[in-house]
mmCIF file with all atom_site columns, C-alpha atoms in Angstrom:
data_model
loop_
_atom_site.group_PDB
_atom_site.id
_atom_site.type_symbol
_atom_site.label_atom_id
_atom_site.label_alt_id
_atom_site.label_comp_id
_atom_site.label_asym_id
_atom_site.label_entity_id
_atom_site.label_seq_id
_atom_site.pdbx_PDB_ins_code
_atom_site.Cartn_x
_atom_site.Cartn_y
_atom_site.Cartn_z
_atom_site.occupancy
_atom_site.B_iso_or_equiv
_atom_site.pdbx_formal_charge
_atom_site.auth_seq_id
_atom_site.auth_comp_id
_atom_site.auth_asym_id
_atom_site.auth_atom_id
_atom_site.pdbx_PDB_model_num
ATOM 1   C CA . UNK A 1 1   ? 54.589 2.730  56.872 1.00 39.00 ? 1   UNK A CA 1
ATOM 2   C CA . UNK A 1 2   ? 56.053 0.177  59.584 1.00 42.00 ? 2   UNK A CA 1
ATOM 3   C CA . UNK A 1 3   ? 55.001 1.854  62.677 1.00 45.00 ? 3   UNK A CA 1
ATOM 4   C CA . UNK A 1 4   ? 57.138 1.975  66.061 1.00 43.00 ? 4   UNK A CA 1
ATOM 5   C CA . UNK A 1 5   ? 55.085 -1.176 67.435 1.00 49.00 ? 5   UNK A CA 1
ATOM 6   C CA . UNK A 1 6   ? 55.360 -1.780 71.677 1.00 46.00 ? 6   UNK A CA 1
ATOM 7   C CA . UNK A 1 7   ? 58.156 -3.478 73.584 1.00 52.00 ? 7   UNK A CA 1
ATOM 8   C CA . UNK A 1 8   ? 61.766 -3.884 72.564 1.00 56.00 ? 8   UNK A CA 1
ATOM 9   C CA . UNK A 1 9   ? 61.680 -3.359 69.403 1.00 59.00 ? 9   UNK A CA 1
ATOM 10  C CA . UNK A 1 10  ? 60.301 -0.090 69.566 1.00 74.00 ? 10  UNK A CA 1
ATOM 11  C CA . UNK A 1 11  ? 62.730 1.201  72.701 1.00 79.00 ? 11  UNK A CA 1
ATOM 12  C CA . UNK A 1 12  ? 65.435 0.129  69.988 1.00 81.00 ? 12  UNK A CA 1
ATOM 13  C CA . UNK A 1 13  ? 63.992 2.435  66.910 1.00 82.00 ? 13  UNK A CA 1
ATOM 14  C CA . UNK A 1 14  ? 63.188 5.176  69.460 1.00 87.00 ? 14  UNK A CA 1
ATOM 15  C CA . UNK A 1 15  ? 66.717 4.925  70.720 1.00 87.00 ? 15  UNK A CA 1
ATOM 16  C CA . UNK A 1 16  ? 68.193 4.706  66.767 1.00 88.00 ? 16  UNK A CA 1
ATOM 17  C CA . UNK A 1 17  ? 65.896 7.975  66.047 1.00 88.00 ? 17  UNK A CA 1
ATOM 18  C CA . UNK A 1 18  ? 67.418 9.553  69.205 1.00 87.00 ? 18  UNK A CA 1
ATOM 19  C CA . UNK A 1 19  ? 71.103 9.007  67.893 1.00 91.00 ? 19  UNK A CA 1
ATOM 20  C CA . UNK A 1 20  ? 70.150 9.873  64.510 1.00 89.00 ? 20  UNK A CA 1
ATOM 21  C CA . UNK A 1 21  ? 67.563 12.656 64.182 1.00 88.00 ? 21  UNK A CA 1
ATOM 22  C CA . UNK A 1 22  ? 69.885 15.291 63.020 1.00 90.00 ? 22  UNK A CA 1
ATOM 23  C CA . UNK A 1 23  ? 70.661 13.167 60.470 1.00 89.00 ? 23  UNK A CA 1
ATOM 24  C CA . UNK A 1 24  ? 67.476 12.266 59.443 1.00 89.00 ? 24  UNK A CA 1
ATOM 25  C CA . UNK A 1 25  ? 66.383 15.523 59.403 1.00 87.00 ? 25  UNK A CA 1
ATOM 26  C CA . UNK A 1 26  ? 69.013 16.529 56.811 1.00 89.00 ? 26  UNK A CA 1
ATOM 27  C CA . UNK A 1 27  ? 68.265 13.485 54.754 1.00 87.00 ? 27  UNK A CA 1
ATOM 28  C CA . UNK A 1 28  ? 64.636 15.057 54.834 1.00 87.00 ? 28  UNK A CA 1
ATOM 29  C CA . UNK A 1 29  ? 65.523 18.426 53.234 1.00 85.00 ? 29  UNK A CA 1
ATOM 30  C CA . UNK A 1 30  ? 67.748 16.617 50.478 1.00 86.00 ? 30  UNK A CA 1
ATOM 31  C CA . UNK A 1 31  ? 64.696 14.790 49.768 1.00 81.00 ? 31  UNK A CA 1
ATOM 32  C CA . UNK A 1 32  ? 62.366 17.364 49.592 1.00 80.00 ? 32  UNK A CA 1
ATOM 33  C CA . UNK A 1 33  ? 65.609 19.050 47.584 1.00 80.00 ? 33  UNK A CA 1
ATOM 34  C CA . UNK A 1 34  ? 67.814 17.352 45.250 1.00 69.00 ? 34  UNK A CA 1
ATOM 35  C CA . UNK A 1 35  ? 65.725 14.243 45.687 1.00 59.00 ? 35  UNK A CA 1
ATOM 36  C CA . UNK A 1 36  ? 62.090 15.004 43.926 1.00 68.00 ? 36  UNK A CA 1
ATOM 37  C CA . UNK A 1 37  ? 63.154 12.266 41.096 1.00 75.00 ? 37  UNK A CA 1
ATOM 38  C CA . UNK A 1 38  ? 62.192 9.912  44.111 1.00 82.00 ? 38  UNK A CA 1
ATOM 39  C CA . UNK A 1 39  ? 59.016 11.443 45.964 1.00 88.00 ? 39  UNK A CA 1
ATOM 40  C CA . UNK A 1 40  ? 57.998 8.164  47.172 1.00 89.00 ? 40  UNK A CA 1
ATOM 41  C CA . UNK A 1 41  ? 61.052 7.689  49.083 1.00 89.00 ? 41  UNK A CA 1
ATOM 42  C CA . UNK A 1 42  ? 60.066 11.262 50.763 1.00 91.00 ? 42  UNK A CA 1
ATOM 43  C CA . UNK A 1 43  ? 57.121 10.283 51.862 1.00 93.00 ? 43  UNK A CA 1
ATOM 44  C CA . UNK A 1 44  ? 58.146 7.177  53.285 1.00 93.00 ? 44  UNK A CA 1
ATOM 45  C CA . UNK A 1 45  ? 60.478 8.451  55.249 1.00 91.00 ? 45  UNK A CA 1
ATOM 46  C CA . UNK A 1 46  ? 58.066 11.109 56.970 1.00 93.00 ? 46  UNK A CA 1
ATOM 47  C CA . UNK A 1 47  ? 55.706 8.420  57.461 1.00 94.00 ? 47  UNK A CA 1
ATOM 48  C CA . UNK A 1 48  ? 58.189 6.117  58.852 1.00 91.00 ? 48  UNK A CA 1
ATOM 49  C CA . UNK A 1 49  ? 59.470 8.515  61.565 1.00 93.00 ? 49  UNK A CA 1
ATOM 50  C CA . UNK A 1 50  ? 55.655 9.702  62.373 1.00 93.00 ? 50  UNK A CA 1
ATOM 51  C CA . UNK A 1 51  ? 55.391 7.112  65.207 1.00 91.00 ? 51  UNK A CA 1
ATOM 52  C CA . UNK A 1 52  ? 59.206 7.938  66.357 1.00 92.00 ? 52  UNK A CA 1
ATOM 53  C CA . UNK A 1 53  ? 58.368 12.013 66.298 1.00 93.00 ? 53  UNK A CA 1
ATOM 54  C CA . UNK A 1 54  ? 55.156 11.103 68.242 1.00 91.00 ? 54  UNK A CA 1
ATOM 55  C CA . UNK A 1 55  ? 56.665 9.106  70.606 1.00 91.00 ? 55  UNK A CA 1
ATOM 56  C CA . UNK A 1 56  ? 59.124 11.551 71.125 1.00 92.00 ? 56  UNK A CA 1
ATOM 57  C CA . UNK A 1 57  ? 56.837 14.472 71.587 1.00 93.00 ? 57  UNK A CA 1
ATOM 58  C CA . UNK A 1 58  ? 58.408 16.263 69.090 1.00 93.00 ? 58  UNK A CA 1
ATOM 59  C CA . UNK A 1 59  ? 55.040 16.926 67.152 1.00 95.00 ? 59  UNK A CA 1
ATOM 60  C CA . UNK A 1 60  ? 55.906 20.293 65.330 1.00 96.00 ? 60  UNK A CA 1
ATOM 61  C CA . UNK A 1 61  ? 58.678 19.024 63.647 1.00 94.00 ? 61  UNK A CA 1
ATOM 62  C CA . UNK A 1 62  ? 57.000 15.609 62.706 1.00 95.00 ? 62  UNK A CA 1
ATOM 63  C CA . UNK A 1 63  ? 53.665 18.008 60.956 1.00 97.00 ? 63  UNK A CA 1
ATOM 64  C CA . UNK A 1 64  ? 56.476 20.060 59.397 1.00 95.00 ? 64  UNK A CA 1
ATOM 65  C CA . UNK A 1 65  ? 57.989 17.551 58.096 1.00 94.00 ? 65  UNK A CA 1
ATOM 66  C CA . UNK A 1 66  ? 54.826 15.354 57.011 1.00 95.00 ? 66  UNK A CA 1
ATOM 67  C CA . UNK A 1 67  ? 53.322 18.999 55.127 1.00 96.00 ? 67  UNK A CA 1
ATOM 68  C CA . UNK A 1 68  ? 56.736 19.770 54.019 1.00 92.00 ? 68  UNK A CA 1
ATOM 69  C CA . UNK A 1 69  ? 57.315 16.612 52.038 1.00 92.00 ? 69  UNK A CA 1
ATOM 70  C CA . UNK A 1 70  ? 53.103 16.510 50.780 1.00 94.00 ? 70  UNK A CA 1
ATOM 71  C CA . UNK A 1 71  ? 53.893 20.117 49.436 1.00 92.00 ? 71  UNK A CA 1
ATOM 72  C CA . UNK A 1 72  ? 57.350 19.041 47.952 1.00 90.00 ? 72  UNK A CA 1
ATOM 73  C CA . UNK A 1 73  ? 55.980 15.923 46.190 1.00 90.00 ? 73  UNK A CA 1
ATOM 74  C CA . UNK A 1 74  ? 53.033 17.836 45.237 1.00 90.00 ? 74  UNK A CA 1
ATOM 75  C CA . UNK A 1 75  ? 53.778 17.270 41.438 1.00 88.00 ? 75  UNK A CA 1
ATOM 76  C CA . UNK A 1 76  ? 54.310 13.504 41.446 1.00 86.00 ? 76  UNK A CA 1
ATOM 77  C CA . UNK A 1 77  ? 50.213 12.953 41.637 1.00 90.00 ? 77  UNK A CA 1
ATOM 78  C CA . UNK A 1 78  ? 48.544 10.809 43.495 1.00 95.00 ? 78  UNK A CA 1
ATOM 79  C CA . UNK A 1 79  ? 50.722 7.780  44.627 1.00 95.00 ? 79  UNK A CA 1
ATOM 80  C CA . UNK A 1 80  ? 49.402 5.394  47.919 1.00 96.00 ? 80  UNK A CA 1
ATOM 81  C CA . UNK A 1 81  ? 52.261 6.919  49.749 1.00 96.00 ? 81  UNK A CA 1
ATOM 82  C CA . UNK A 1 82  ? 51.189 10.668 49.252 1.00 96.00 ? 82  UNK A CA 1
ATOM 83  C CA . UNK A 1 83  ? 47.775 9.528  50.832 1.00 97.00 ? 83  UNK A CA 1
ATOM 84  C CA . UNK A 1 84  ? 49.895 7.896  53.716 1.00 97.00 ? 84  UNK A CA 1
ATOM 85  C CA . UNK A 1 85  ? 51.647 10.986 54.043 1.00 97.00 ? 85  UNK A CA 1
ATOM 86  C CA . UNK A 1 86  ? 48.166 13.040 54.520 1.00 98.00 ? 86  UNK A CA 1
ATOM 87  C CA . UNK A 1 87  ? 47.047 10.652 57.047 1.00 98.00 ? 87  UNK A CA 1
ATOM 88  C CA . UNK A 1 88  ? 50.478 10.665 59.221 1.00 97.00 ? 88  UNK A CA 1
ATOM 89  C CA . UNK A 1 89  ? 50.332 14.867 58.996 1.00 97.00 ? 89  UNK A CA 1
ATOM 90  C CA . UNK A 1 90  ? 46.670 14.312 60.190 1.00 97.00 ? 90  UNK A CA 1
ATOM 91  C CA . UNK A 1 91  ? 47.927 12.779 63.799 1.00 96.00 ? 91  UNK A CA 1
ATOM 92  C CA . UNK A 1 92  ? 50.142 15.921 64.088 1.00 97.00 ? 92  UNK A CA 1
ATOM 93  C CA . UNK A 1 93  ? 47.410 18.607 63.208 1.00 97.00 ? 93  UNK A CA 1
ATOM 94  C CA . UNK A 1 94  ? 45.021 16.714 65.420 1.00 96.00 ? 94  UNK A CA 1
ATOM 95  C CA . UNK A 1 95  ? 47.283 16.874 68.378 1.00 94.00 ? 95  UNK A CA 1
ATOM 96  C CA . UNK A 1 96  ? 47.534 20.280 68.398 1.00 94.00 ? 96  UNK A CA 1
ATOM 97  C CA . UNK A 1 97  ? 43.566 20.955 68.210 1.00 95.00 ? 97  UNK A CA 1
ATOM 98  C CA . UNK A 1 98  ? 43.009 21.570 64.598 1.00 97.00 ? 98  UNK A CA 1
ATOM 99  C CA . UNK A 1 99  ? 40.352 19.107 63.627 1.00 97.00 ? 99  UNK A CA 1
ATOM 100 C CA . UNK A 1 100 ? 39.181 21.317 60.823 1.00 97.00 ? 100 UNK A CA 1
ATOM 101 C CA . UNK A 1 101 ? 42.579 20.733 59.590 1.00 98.00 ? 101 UNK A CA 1
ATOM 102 C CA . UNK A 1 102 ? 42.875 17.324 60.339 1.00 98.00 ? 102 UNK A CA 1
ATOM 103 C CA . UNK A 1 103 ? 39.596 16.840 58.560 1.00 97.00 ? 103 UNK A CA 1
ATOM 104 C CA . UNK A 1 104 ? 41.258 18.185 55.488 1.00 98.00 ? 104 UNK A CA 1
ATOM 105 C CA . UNK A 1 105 ? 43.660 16.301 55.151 1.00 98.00 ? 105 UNK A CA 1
ATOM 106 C CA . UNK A 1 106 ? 42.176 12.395 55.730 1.00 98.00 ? 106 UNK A CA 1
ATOM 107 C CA . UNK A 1 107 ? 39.560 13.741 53.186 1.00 98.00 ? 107 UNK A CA 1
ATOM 108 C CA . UNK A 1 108 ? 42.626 14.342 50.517 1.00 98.00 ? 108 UNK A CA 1
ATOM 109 C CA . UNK A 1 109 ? 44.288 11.183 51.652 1.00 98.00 ? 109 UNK A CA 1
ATOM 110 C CA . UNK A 1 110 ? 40.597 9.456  51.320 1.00 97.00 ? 110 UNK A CA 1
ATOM 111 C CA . UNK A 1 111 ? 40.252 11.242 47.699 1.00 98.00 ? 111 UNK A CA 1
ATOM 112 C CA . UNK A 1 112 ? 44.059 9.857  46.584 1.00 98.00 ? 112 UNK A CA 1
ATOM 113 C CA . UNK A 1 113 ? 43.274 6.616  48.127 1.00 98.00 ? 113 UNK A CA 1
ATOM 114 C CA . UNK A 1 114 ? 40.494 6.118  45.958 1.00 97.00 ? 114 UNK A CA 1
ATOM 115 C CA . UNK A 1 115 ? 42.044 7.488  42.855 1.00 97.00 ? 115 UNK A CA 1
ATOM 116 C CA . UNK A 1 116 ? 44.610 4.834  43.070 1.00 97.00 ? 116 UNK A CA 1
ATOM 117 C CA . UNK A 1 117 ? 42.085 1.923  44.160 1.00 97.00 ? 117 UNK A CA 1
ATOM 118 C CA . UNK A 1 118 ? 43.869 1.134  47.497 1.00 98.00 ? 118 UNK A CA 1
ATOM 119 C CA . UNK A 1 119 ? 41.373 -0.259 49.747 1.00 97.00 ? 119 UNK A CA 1
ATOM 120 C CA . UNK A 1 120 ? 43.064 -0.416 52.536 1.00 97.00 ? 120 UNK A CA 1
ATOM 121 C CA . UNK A 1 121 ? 44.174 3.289  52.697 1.00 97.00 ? 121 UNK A CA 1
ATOM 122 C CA . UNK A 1 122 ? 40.632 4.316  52.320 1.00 97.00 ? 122 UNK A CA 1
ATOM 123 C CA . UNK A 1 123 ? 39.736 2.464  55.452 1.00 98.00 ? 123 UNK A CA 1
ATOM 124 C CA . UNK A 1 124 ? 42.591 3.996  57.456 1.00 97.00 ? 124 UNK A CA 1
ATOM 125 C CA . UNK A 1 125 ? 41.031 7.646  56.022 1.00 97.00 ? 125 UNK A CA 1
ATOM 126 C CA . UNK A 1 126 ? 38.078 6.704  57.107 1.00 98.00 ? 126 UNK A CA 1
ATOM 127 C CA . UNK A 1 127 ? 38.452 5.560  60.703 1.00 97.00 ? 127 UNK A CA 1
ATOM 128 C CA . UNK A 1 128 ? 40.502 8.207  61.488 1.00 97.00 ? 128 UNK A CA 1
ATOM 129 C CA . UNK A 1 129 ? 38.024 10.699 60.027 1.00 98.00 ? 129 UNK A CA 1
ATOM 130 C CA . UNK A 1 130 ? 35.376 9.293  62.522 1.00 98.00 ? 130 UNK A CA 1
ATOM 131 C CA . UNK A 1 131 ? 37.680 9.295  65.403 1.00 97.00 ? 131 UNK A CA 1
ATOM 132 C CA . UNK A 1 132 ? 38.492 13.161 64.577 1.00 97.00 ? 132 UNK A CA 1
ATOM 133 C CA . UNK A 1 133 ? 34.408 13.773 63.907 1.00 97.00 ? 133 UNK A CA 1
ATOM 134 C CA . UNK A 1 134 ? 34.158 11.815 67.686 1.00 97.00 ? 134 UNK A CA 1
ATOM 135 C CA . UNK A 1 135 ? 35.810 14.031 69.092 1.00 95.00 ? 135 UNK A CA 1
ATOM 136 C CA . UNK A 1 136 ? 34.149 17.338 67.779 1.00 96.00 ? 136 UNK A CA 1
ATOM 137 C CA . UNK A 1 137 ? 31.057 15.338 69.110 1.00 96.00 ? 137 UNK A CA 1
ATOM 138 C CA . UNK A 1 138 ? 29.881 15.354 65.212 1.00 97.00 ? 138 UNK A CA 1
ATOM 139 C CA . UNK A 1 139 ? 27.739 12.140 65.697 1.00 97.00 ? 139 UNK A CA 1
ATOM 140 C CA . UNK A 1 140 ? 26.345 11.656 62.763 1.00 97.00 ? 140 UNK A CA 1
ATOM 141 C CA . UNK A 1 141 ? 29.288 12.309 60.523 1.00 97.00 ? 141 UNK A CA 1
ATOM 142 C CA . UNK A 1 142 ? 31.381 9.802  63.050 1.00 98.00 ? 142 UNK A CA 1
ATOM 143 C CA . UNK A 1 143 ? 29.097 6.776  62.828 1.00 98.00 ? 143 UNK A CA 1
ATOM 144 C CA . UNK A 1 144 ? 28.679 7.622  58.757 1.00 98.00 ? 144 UNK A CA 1
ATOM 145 C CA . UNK A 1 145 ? 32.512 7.432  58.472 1.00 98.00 ? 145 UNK A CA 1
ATOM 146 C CA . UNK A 1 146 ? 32.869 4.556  61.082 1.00 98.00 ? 146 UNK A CA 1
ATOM 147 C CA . UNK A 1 147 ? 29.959 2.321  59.338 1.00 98.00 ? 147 UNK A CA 1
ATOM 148 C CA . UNK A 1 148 ? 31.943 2.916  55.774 1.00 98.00 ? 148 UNK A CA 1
ATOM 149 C CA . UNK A 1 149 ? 35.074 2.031  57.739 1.00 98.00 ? 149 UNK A CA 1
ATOM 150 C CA . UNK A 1 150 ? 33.775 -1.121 58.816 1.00 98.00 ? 150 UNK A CA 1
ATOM 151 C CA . UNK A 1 151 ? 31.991 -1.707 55.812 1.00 98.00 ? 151 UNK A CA 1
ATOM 152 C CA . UNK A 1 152 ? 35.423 -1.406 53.904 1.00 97.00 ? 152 UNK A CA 1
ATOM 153 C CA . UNK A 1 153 ? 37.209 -3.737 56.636 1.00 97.00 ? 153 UNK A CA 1
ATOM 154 C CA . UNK A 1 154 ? 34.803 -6.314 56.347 1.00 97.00 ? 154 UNK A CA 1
ATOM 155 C CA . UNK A 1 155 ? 35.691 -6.575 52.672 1.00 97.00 ? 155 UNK A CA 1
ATOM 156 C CA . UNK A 1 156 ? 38.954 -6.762 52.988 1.00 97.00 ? 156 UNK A CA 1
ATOM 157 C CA . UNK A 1 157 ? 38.993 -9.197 55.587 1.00 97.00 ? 157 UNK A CA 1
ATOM 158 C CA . UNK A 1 158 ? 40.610 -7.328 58.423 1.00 97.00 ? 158 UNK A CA 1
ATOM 159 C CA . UNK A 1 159 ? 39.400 -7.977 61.420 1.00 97.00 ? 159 UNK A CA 1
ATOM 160 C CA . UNK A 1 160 ? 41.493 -5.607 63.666 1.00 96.00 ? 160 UNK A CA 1
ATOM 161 C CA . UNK A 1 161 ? 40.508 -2.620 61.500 1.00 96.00 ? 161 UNK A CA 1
ATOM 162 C CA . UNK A 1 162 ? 37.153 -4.078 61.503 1.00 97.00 ? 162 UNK A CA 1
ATOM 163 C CA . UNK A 1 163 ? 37.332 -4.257 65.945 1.00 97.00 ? 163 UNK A CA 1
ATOM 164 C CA . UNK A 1 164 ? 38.351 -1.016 65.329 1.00 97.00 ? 164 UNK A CA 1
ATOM 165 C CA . UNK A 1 165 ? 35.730 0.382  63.486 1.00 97.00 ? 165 UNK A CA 1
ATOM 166 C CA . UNK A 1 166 ? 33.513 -1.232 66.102 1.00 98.00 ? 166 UNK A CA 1
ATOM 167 C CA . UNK A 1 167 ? 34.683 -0.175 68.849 1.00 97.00 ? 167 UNK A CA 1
ATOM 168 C CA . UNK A 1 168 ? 34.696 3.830  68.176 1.00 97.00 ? 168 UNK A CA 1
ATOM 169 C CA . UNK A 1 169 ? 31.241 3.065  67.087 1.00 98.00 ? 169 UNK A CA 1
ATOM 170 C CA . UNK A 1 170 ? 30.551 1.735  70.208 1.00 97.00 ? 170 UNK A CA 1
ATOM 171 C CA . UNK A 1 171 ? 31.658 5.544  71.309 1.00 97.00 ? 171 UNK A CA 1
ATOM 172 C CA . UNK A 1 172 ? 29.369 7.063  69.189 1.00 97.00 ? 172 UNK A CA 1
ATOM 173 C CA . UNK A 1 173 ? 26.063 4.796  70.594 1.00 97.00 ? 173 UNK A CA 1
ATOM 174 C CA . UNK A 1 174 ? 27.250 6.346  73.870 1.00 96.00 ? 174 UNK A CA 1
ATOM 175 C CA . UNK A 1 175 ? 27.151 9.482  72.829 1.00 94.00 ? 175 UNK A CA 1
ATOM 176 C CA . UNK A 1 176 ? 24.231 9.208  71.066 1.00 94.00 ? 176 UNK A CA 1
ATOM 177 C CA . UNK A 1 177 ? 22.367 8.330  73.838 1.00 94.00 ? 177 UNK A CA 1
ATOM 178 C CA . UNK A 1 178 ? 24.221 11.172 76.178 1.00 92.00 ? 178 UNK A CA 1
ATOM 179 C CA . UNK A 1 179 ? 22.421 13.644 74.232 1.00 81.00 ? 179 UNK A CA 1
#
């Protein structure tokens, strides 16, 4: 999903979501309603509006939303955007302390990812499993994620995801030797 990016453009979208959240919100229930002919269109708009709900603080309604439309599109299978969805309901769980749940989650969005061969998704699942592992201090499960991460970057040829991947790894090797 296009993310809310820095600067102008994202004071603009922010100020668009402000105007239009009620809206939006009752475009979400039609969705996960009337709309289940369309799931994908459901979970791109919950992943669309994670970085807006975020921003906003409002992170209760953005995980309600992001679980609301995995559980209504929960018969469509295993699409790229369901795995999306898992990994934008993952920032939301995490804020609020739930790593075991957050852990969950990127490992369904990692399992869909790979069912439907996308690459890059899998690398997103990844990375942000070792960032949630970092911060329960799980070490060794961080740098295994992290190193697959990177591994997975590397193939693809992306080198922010692979400075990235790096970089928390980098965390890690200072844990590592805090302990």
């Amino acid at each position: 999903a296009d993310g809310v990016g820095w600067g102008r453009p994202a004071a603009h979208r922010l100020t668009l979501f402000d105007a239009e959240e009620e809206n939006l919100r009752i475009a979400l229930d039609w969705w996960a309603g009337e709309g289940k002919r369309q799931p994908e269109r459901l979970l791109r708009l919950v992943c669309a509006l994670e970085p807006c709900w975020f921003a906003r603080g409002r992170f209760a309604a953005g995980e309600a939303a992001c679980l609301g439309a995995i559980a209504a599109t929960a018969e469509a299978g295993d699409t790229p955007e369901r795995g999306d969805a898992h990994v934008c309901a993952s920032t939301f769980v995490r804020s609020r302390g739930d790593h075991a749940g957050a852990g969950r989650l990127l490992t369904e969005a990692g399992r869909i990812y790979a069912a439907v061969g996308d690459a890059d998704g899998a690398a997103e699942a990844l990375i942000e499993r070792g960032y949630v592992a970092l911060r329960v201090r799980d070490l060794p499960g961080a740098r295994g994620f992290l190193q697959e991460a990177l591994r997975l970057f590397h193939t693809l040829g992306d080198a922010l995801g692979a400075a990235s991947a790096r970089s928390l790894l980098g965390l890690v090797a200072l844990g590592e030797e805090q302990t």
